[in-house]
Amino acid sequence: MSSTHIVVSGARENNLKNINISIPKNALVVITGLSGSGKSSLAFQTLYAEGQRRYLESFSNYARQFIGGLERPDVDYIEGLSPVISIEQKSVNKNPRSTVGTITEIYDFLRLLYAKVATAYSYVSYKPMQKMTEDEIIEEVYRNYEGKKSIILAPIVRGRKGHYRELFESYAKKGFTEMNIDGVLIKLAPKLQLDRYKIHDIDLVMDKLAVNDENKDRLEKSIRAALREGQGSLVMIDFDTKKQQFYSRHLLDLEHGISYEEPSANSFSFNSTYGACPTCKGLGEEFLVSRELMIPDRSISVMSGGIIPLGEYRPVQLWETVKQFAKMNKIDISAPISKLTDFEVNLLLFGNDNGDDEYDKEIPLVYSNFNHGVSSFVYNNFYHSESDWIKNWSETFMQPSPCPTCEGYRLKKESLFFKIKEKNISELSQMGLDELLVWFDDLENYFSDNQNKIAKDILKEIRDRLGFLINVGLHYLNLNRGGKSLSGGEAQRIRLATQIGSELMGITYILDEPSIGLHPRDNDKLIKSLKKLRDLGNNIIVVEHDKEIMLESDFLIDIGPKAGEFGGEIIAAGTPKAFMKMKTATADYLAGKLDFE
């Protein structure tokens, strides 16, 4: 029988009364009964626990010594049990970087799609970026500059601060004699350096020549050398008009000289340094210090702990600095904070910056420097401390705010300017799943033949997974929804949809009331999804009270008759049709003879 049934004999886990049951395979099986009757004891503490124990026993003795083992559930034997996956009512992930998109892997396929077929646009001109080969650049330069005196430059530094003395010295040693610094041609000389606090553009002068047939070979060699030194980019200057033109092997805005790296899937990942917004590190929000949380009661003086971070656990060194600062600025910290002026309060909280909420996260706090006030102490502890306790303490005085750089989109600026059908990847992540599936409907008509060849398999995976999520009643979610914000029912149905998408066969799935939190109109979608998982060749065991799911099941098991010590027995078992003819309260309820509402 074990080839067609899972046979459980002598199950005594928790309140189970030495029960025996044969559960048909490749079937949708519902275990029902009162709360506390023993449903979970049979499904999770017996069947799932035994499946996990057998899985661990398949490991070698060497491996098991590191991962430990599981106790055998209190049962005589179980036959016919295939590998078990439990899908329980619990949150998926508390990690702030975990989203519906990453959990279901849909976002991973979206990243791949954008890396392969998205169009790059300049974030300055909003025009499509261009890309050329070396040979195309040489031909374009010759065509545009033929007969003109020109300067060939290799871009070295773009929009960065620094004095660059060592850079100039290194190029002088290589034999170069001139650079274009902030638009001015300057001869390289010993000890040449720039204002380190100003932003600079620096180009290396590779050659000055007249573009004509006589200099064609020289032009080609100089361009190739400039592309090597300029990391794939070069600048041409018309000697007479001084007009500049950028060329690049990379994606390039020819008008403004902006160049993008060749995109990869990581370019669109907020969990990667290649794609994440540099300000919020891919979280989409920043934690900023809150005045209200630091001063909840303005009737208390600073000396009495009115500024909470300077309260009972205040660091002595910081407190002494605060007292000296208050004395120097004639602030009476023994008076109630309500008696102080807003200017004085801001001085204490934000120092000489007087309310500026921005700090340099790379600079640790120095107590003698009170430029940012008490808030700097809180802010830097949150971002720099290695102690979880101190981080959590600091967080109590901070509030999340949408990142001012990426506006909550999580990605760096360049990544947000790769678009498909005028949408960047973060805009797609904000759409409802049903709206997103519609957006994908006619995408093939938007792509070229070559793009369709590349995108075909990726689009199938995305559409299938979106369909699975919608079919379990999650159409209202979006891919950017944080995993930690999902309810237990939502998390369970996401895992269910993910399992359907994985198309595994020969698995025993055990689910805990998947209908919880589901609108009745979506129940039919859930049932179809469970049956689809069954039809792939799996055993589906559901702990459930929902009447519709019970009637649509292949086999019903009723445990009771009551809860706790008065439960733990098999009251009835069979197909729904046979079950409704039995003399039990659940059978009468399913047959419409009894209404529990």
PDB file of C-alpha atoms in Angstrom, residues 96-116 264-272 274-277 281-284 406 408-412 414-418 420 423-431 433 436 440 458-459 461-466 469 478-482 494 498:
ATOM      1  CA  PRO A  96      15.124  44.801   5.261  1.00  0.00           C
ATOM      2  CA  ARG A  97      16.757  43.838   1.950  1.00  0.00           C
ATOM      3  CA  SER A  98      14.278  41.016   1.388  1.00  0.00           C
ATOM      4  CA  THR A  99      11.329  41.897  -0.875  1.00  0.00           C
ATOM      5  CA  VAL A 100       8.535  40.055  -2.658  1.00  0.00           C
ATOM      6  CA  GLY A 101      10.670  40.348  -5.806  1.00  0.00           C
ATOM      7  CA  THR A 102      13.778  38.760  -4.273  1.00  0.00           C
ATOM      8  CA  ILE A 103      11.832  36.044  -2.389  1.00  0.00           C
ATOM      9  CA  THR A 104      10.046  34.893  -5.542  1.00  0.00           C
ATOM     10  CA  GLU A 105      13.141  35.464  -7.735  1.00  0.00           C
ATOM     11  CA  ILE A 106      11.029  37.553 -10.153  1.00  0.00           C
ATOM     12  CA  TYR A 107      13.293  40.536  -9.501  1.00  0.00           C
ATOM     13  CA  ASP A 108      16.320  38.412 -10.422  1.00  0.00           C
ATOM     14  CA  PHE A 109      14.783  37.711 -13.832  1.00  0.00           C
ATOM     15  CA  LEU A 110      13.879  41.396 -14.203  1.00  0.00           C
ATOM     16  CA  ARG A 111      17.525  42.332 -13.534  1.00  0.00           C
ATOM     17  CA  LEU A 112      18.647  39.900 -16.210  1.00  0.00           C
ATOM     18  CA  LEU A 113      16.078  41.290 -18.661  1.00  0.00           C
ATOM     19  CA  TYR A 114      17.220  44.877 -18.107  1.00  0.00           C
ATOM     20  CA  ALA A 115      20.888  43.933 -18.393  1.00  0.00           C
ATOM     21  CA  LYS A 116      20.259  42.277 -21.771  1.00  0.00           C
ATOM     22  CA  SER A 264      25.190  43.491 -15.888  1.00  0.00           C
ATOM     23  CA  ALA A 265      22.492  41.925 -13.713  1.00  0.00           C
ATOM     24  CA  ASN A 266      24.296  43.355 -10.654  1.00  0.00           C
ATOM     25  CA  SER A 267      23.867  46.870 -12.062  1.00  0.00           C
ATOM     26  CA  PHE A 268      20.183  46.570 -11.107  1.00  0.00           C
ATOM     27  CA  SER A 269      20.639  44.900  -7.723  1.00  0.00           C
ATOM     28  CA  PHE A 270      20.073  47.016  -4.623  1.00  0.00           C
ATOM     29  CA  ASN A 271      21.946  44.314  -2.690  1.00  0.00           C
ATOM     30  CA  SER A 272      25.128  44.871  -4.713  1.00  0.00           C
ATOM     31  CA  TYR A 274      27.408  47.815  -8.401  1.00  0.00           C
ATOM     32  CA  GLY A 275      23.741  48.802  -8.369  1.00  0.00           C
ATOM     33  CA  ALA A 276      22.824  50.127  -4.921  1.00  0.00           C
ATOM     34  CA  CYS A 277      22.227  53.813  -4.262  1.00  0.00           C
ATOM     35  CA  LYS A 281      23.122  51.531   0.358  1.00  0.00           C
ATOM     36  CA  GLY A 282      20.106  50.048  -1.406  1.00  0.00           C
ATOM     37  CA  LEU A 283      17.599  50.291   1.458  1.00  0.00           C
ATOM     38  CA  GLY A 284      15.548  53.058  -0.143  1.00  0.00           C
ATOM     39  CA  CYS A 406      17.229  57.684  -5.073  1.00  0.00           C
ATOM     40  CA  GLY A 408      13.158  55.316  -2.385  1.00  0.00           C
ATOM     41  CA  TYR A 409      14.024  53.497  -5.632  1.00  0.00           C
ATOM     42  CA  ARG A 410      17.117  51.898  -3.989  1.00  0.00           C
ATOM     43  CA  LEU A 411      19.330  52.017  -7.116  1.00  0.00           C
ATOM     44  CA  LYS A 412      22.082  54.356  -8.268  1.00  0.00           C
ATOM     45  CA  GLU A 414      22.688  55.373 -13.824  1.00  0.00           C
ATOM     46  CA  SER A 415      20.718  52.154 -13.221  1.00  0.00           C
ATOM     47  CA  LEU A 416      17.444  54.079 -13.100  1.00  0.00           C
ATOM     48  CA  PHE A 417      18.062  55.443 -16.607  1.00  0.00           C
ATOM     49  CA  PHE A 418      18.006  52.027 -18.268  1.00  0.00           C
ATOM     50  CA  ILE A 420      12.103  49.282 -21.286  1.00  0.00           C
ATOM     51  CA  LYS A 423       9.866  52.278 -17.453  1.00  0.00           C
ATOM     52  CA  ASN A 424      12.939  51.659 -15.300  1.00  0.00           C
ATOM     53  CA  ILE A 425      13.186  48.509 -13.200  1.00  0.00           C
ATOM     54  CA  SER A 426      12.216  50.258  -9.959  1.00  0.00           C
ATOM     55  CA  GLU A 427       9.055  51.680 -11.523  1.00  0.00           C
ATOM     56  CA  LEU A 428       8.051  48.129 -12.474  1.00  0.00           C
ATOM     57  CA  SER A 429       8.728  47.022  -8.893  1.00  0.00           C
ATOM     58  CA  GLN A 430       6.224  49.610  -7.624  1.00  0.00           C
ATOM     59  CA  MET A 431       3.367  48.287  -9.803  1.00  0.00           C
ATOM     60  CA  LEU A 433       1.340  42.383  -9.655  1.00  0.00           C
ATOM     61  CA  LEU A 436       2.642  44.353 -13.974  1.00  0.00           C
ATOM     62  CA  PHE A 440       4.297  42.395 -19.894  1.00  0.00           C
ATOM     63  CA  ILE A 458      13.277  35.367 -19.367  1.00  0.00           C
ATOM     64  CA  LEU A 459       9.785  36.689 -20.174  1.00  0.00           C
ATOM     65  CA  GLU A 461       9.727  32.838 -16.281  1.00  0.00           C
ATOM     66  CA  ILE A 462       8.540  36.301 -15.229  1.00  0.00           C
ATOM     67  CA  ARG A 463       5.012  35.805 -16.578  1.00  0.00           C
ATOM     68  CA  ASP A 464       4.678  32.329 -15.078  1.00  0.00           C
ATOM     69  CA  ARG A 465       5.781  33.463 -11.630  1.00  0.00           C
ATOM     70  CA  LEU A 466       3.560  36.546 -11.712  1.00  0.00           C
ATOM     71  CA  LEU A 469       1.299  34.829  -7.311  1.00  0.00           C
ATOM     72  CA  ASN A 478       4.179  44.732  -5.576  1.00  0.00           C
ATOM     73  CA  LEU A 479       7.702  43.414  -6.016  1.00  0.00           C
ATOM     74  CA  ASN A 480       9.161  46.163  -3.830  1.00  0.00           C
ATOM     75  CA  ARG A 481       7.028  45.183  -0.811  1.00  0.00           C
ATOM     76  CA  GLY A 482       9.345  44.347   2.093  1.00  0.00           C
ATOM     77  CA  ILE A 494       4.258  33.469  -1.668  1.00  0.00           C
ATOM     78  CA  THR A 498       7.384  29.785  -5.471  1.00  0.00           C
TER      79      THR A 498
END
